[in-house]
Amino acid sequence: MLEVEDLTCLRKGRALFSELSFSVRKGEILQVVGPNGSGKTTLIRTLVGLYTNFRGEINWNLSESPLFMGHRSGINDHMTVRENVEWLVSLNDQVFKPSQLDDVMKNLGLAKLESIFCADLSFGQKKKVSIAPFLLSDNLCWLMDEPFSGLDKNGVALLGKFFGDRMAEGGLIIFSSHQPVSIGGPLRSVVLS
């Protein structure tokens, strides 16, 4: 569970948002929405502990740290698709079977690309590579900055399905997005202006 009380984030001397309060429990998903420059990325980075110029309270009640995907993919263009996924998963000390990785690659439409260097992928394909470690993880808490950005219609639907599946398992997901999202379950929003 996450409880946020009176959160104010400052950037270059100005408040991006002030006195923001909300809670998210297991089995819930929260979408952070707002125009460019309203602080969506800053809020996500603050919640995960990467941004510390804030006032207020952030209280996590989790048995493990949340998985985080930033606006940038974090993949290495000089590694293959499969190498990148294996490397990203290893950062979270997650153990998986090769068959699990094969299934995730197939589900994301990356199976035929697994030996291709990521430098040769489109933005949307790179986004799928950065999503793959989430699907290999048992971690139920995901924080994702613009996870739908760059995905085509099928990719958006697929990620929405993955969100719904994780919620059914008792997951807690917080993400930012500019686009409407269908996840097959309840979706709450925090609106920044």
Short mmCIF file of C-alpha atoms in Angstrom, two decimals:
data_model
loop_
_atom_site.label_atom_id
_atom_site.label_comp_id
_atom_site.label_asym_id
_atom_site.label_seq_id
_atom_site.Cartn_x
_atom_site.Cartn_y
_atom_site.Cartn_z
CA MET A 1 0.00 0.00 0.00
CA LEU A 2 1.06 3.60 -0.63
CA GLU A 3 -0.06 6.66 1.32
CA VAL A 4 0.89 10.14 0.09
CA GLU A 5 0.11 13.12 2.33
CA ASP A 6 0.46 16.80 1.40
CA LEU A 7 3.19 16.18 -1.18
CA THR A 8 4.72 19.28 -2.74
CA CYS A 9 7.51 18.91 -5.32
CA LEU A 10 9.78 21.79 -6.19
CA ARG A 11 11.77 22.24 -9.36
CA LYS A 12 13.98 25.27 -10.00
CA GLY A 13 12.31 27.17 -7.18
CA ARG A 14 8.72 26.59 -8.25
CA ALA A 15 6.16 24.09 -7.05
CA LEU A 16 5.17 21.63 -9.77
CA PHE A 17 2.29 20.48 -7.59
CA SER A 18 1.29 21.28 -4.02
CA GLU A 19 -0.32 19.42 -1.12
CA LEU A 20 -1.11 16.33 -3.18
CA SER A 21 -2.66 13.50 -1.15
CA PHE A 22 -3.78 10.05 -2.30
CA SER A 23 -3.51 6.38 -1.46
CA VAL A 24 -3.17 3.25 -3.58
CA ARG A 25 -3.79 -0.27 -2.30
CA LYS A 26 -3.07 -3.72 -3.64
CA GLY A 27 -5.39 -4.52 -6.52
CA GLU A 28 -5.59 -0.86 -7.59
CA ILE A 29 -4.15 1.11 -10.46
CA LEU A 30 -3.53 4.84 -10.51
CA GLN A 31 -2.96 6.90 -13.65
CA VAL A 32 -1.12 10.21 -13.29
CA VAL A 33 -2.38 12.67 -15.90
CA GLY A 34 -1.66 16.28 -16.74
CA PRO A 35 -0.19 18.54 -19.42
CA ASN A 36 3.50 18.63 -20.27
CA GLY A 37 5.49 20.22 -17.47
CA SER A 38 2.89 19.53 -14.78
CA GLY A 39 5.15 17.15 -12.86
CA LYS A 40 4.03 13.66 -13.91
CA THR A 41 7.57 12.35 -14.31
CA THR A 42 8.71 14.15 -11.17
CA LEU A 43 5.88 12.55 -9.17
CA ILE A 44 6.75 9.04 -10.39
CA ARG A 45 10.46 9.61 -9.71
CA THR A 46 9.66 11.01 -6.26
CA LEU A 47 7.51 8.01 -5.35
CA VAL A 48 10.29 5.60 -6.33
CA GLY A 49 12.89 7.62 -4.38
CA LEU A 50 14.88 9.11 -7.26
CA TYR A 51 13.80 12.71 -6.66
CA THR A 52 14.18 14.15 -3.18
CA ASN A 53 13.30 17.86 -3.43
CA PHE A 54 9.86 17.55 -1.88
CA ARG A 55 7.83 18.26 1.24
CA GLY A 56 5.19 15.95 2.63
CA GLU A 57 4.95 12.26 3.46
CA ILE A 58 5.36 9.19 1.27
CA ASN A 59 4.70 5.93 3.10
CA TRP A 60 5.10 2.58 1.39
CA ASN A 61 3.92 -0.60 3.08
CA LEU A 62 5.48 -3.22 0.80
CA SER A 63 7.58 -6.32 1.33
CA GLU A 64 9.80 -5.35 -1.64
CA SER A 65 10.82 -2.25 -3.56
CA PRO A 66 8.59 -1.33 -6.51
CA LEU A 67 9.77 -2.02 -10.05
CA PHE A 68 10.41 1.21 -11.93
CA MET A 69 10.45 2.07 -15.62
CA GLY A 70 11.48 5.61 -16.43
CA HIS A 71 10.65 7.69 -19.47
CA ARG A 72 13.94 6.57 -21.02
CA SER A 73 14.12 2.88 -21.83
CA GLY A 74 17.35 2.03 -20.03
CA ILE A 75 18.28 -0.49 -22.70
CA ASN A 76 21.73 -0.84 -24.23
CA ASP A 77 21.73 -0.36 -28.02
CA HIS A 78 24.89 -2.49 -28.30
CA MET A 79 23.21 -5.57 -26.85
CA THR A 80 20.63 -7.85 -28.45
CA VAL A 81 16.99 -7.84 -27.44
CA ARG A 82 17.42 -11.04 -25.42
CA GLU A 83 20.63 -9.83 -23.76
CA ASN A 84 18.91 -6.59 -22.73
CA VAL A 85 15.94 -8.38 -21.20
CA GLU A 86 18.20 -10.80 -19.32
CA TRP A 87 20.34 -7.90 -18.09
CA LEU A 88 17.37 -5.76 -17.00
CA VAL A 89 15.86 -8.70 -15.12
CA SER A 90 19.19 -9.40 -13.40
CA LEU A 91 19.17 -5.87 -11.95
CA ASN A 92 16.21 -6.93 -9.81
CA ASP A 93 17.79 -10.26 -8.76
CA GLN A 94 14.86 -12.03 -10.40
CA VAL A 95 15.32 -15.68 -11.32
CA PHE A 96 13.42 -17.08 -14.28
CA LYS A 97 13.43 -20.12 -16.50
CA PRO A 98 14.48 -19.75 -20.16
CA SER A 99 11.01 -20.97 -21.16
CA GLN A 100 9.46 -18.05 -19.23
CA LEU A 101 11.61 -15.62 -21.18
CA ASP A 102 10.63 -17.32 -24.42
CA ASP A 103 6.93 -16.93 -23.53
CA VAL A 104 7.33 -13.24 -22.67
CA MET A 105 9.26 -12.57 -25.88
CA LYS A 106 6.51 -14.28 -27.87
CA ASN A 107 3.71 -12.42 -26.05
CA LEU A 108 5.39 -9.08 -26.74
CA GLY A 109 6.07 -9.88 -30.40
CA LEU A 110 9.83 -9.89 -29.80
CA ALA A 111 10.60 -13.58 -30.44
CA LYS A 112 11.77 -13.02 -34.02
CA LEU A 113 13.85 -10.03 -32.91
CA GLU A 114 15.68 -11.56 -29.94
CA SER A 115 19.08 -11.73 -31.68
CA ILE A 116 18.78 -8.22 -33.19
CA PHE A 117 20.79 -5.39 -31.64
CA CYS A 118 18.52 -2.88 -29.95
CA ALA A 119 20.07 -0.04 -31.96
CA ASP A 120 18.16 -1.44 -34.94
CA LEU A 121 14.74 -1.41 -33.24
CA SER A 122 11.97 1.16 -33.48
CA PHE A 123 11.03 3.23 -30.43
CA GLY A 124 7.96 1.05 -29.86
CA GLN A 125 9.98 -2.15 -30.07
CA LYS A 126 12.47 -0.75 -27.55
CA LYS A 127 9.55 0.09 -25.26
CA LYS A 128 8.46 -3.56 -25.40
CA VAL A 129 11.99 -4.64 -24.46
CA SER A 130 11.82 -2.40 -21.38
CA ILE A 131 8.38 -3.83 -20.46
CA ALA A 132 9.54 -7.47 -20.67
CA PRO A 133 11.31 -7.54 -17.25
CA PHE A 134 8.06 -6.54 -15.54
CA LEU A 135 6.36 -9.59 -17.01
CA LEU A 136 9.15 -11.86 -15.76
CA SER A 137 8.99 -10.48 -12.23
CA ASP A 138 6.93 -11.66 -9.29
CA ASN A 139 6.96 -8.10 -7.95
CA LEU A 140 3.40 -6.84 -7.67
CA CYS A 141 4.22 -3.12 -7.47
CA TRP A 142 5.00 -1.30 -10.72
CA LEU A 143 5.79 2.40 -11.21
CA MET A 144 5.98 3.32 -14.88
CA ASP A 145 6.54 6.68 -16.55
CA GLU A 146 4.75 6.86 -19.92
CA PRO A 147 4.70 3.08 -20.54
CA PHE A 148 2.24 3.43 -23.45
CA SER A 149 4.34 6.04 -25.28
CA GLY A 150 5.55 4.72 -28.63
CA LEU A 151 3.36 1.62 -28.61
CA ASP A 152 1.02 0.95 -31.51
CA LYS A 153 -2.68 0.12 -31.00
CA ASN A 154 -1.96 -3.58 -30.42
CA GLY A 155 0.89 -2.79 -28.02
CA VAL A 156 -1.36 -0.46 -26.01
CA ALA A 157 -4.05 -3.16 -25.78
CA LEU A 158 -1.46 -5.77 -24.81
CA LEU A 159 0.03 -3.64 -22.02
CA GLY A 160 -3.50 -2.85 -20.81
CA LYS A 161 -4.12 -6.60 -20.59
CA PHE A 162 -0.86 -7.11 -18.66
CA PHE A 163 -1.95 -4.36 -16.25
CA GLY A 164 -5.30 -6.10 -15.76
CA ASP A 165 -3.59 -9.45 -15.17
CA ARG A 166 -1.25 -7.95 -12.56
CA MET A 167 -4.16 -6.22 -10.82
CA ALA A 168 -6.03 -9.55 -10.63
CA GLU A 169 -2.96 -10.94 -8.82
CA GLY A 170 -3.19 -8.16 -6.22
CA GLY A 171 -0.81 -5.77 -7.92
CA LEU A 172 -0.40 -2.06 -7.32
CA ILE A 173 0.40 -0.03 -10.44
CA ILE A 174 1.07 3.68 -10.79
CA PHE A 175 1.74 5.04 -14.26
CA SER A 176 1.67 8.27 -16.21
CA SER A 177 0.11 8.54 -19.65
CA HIS A 178 -1.30 11.11 -22.03
CA GLN A 179 -3.66 8.64 -23.68
CA PRO A 180 -6.84 6.91 -22.56
CA VAL A 181 -6.13 3.38 -21.38
CA SER A 182 -8.39 0.35 -21.16
CA ILE A 183 -7.27 -2.18 -18.58
CA GLY A 184 -10.44 -4.17 -18.01
CA GLY A 185 -10.75 -3.00 -14.41
CA PRO A 186 -11.08 0.07 -12.20
CA LEU A 187 -8.74 2.93 -12.99
CA ARG A 188 -8.28 5.94 -10.71
CA SER A 189 -6.54 9.15 -11.69
CA VAL A 190 -4.47 11.88 -10.09
CA VAL A 191 -4.68 15.01 -12.23
CA LEU A 192 -1.80 17.48 -12.18
CA SER A 193 -2.25 20.92 -13.71
#
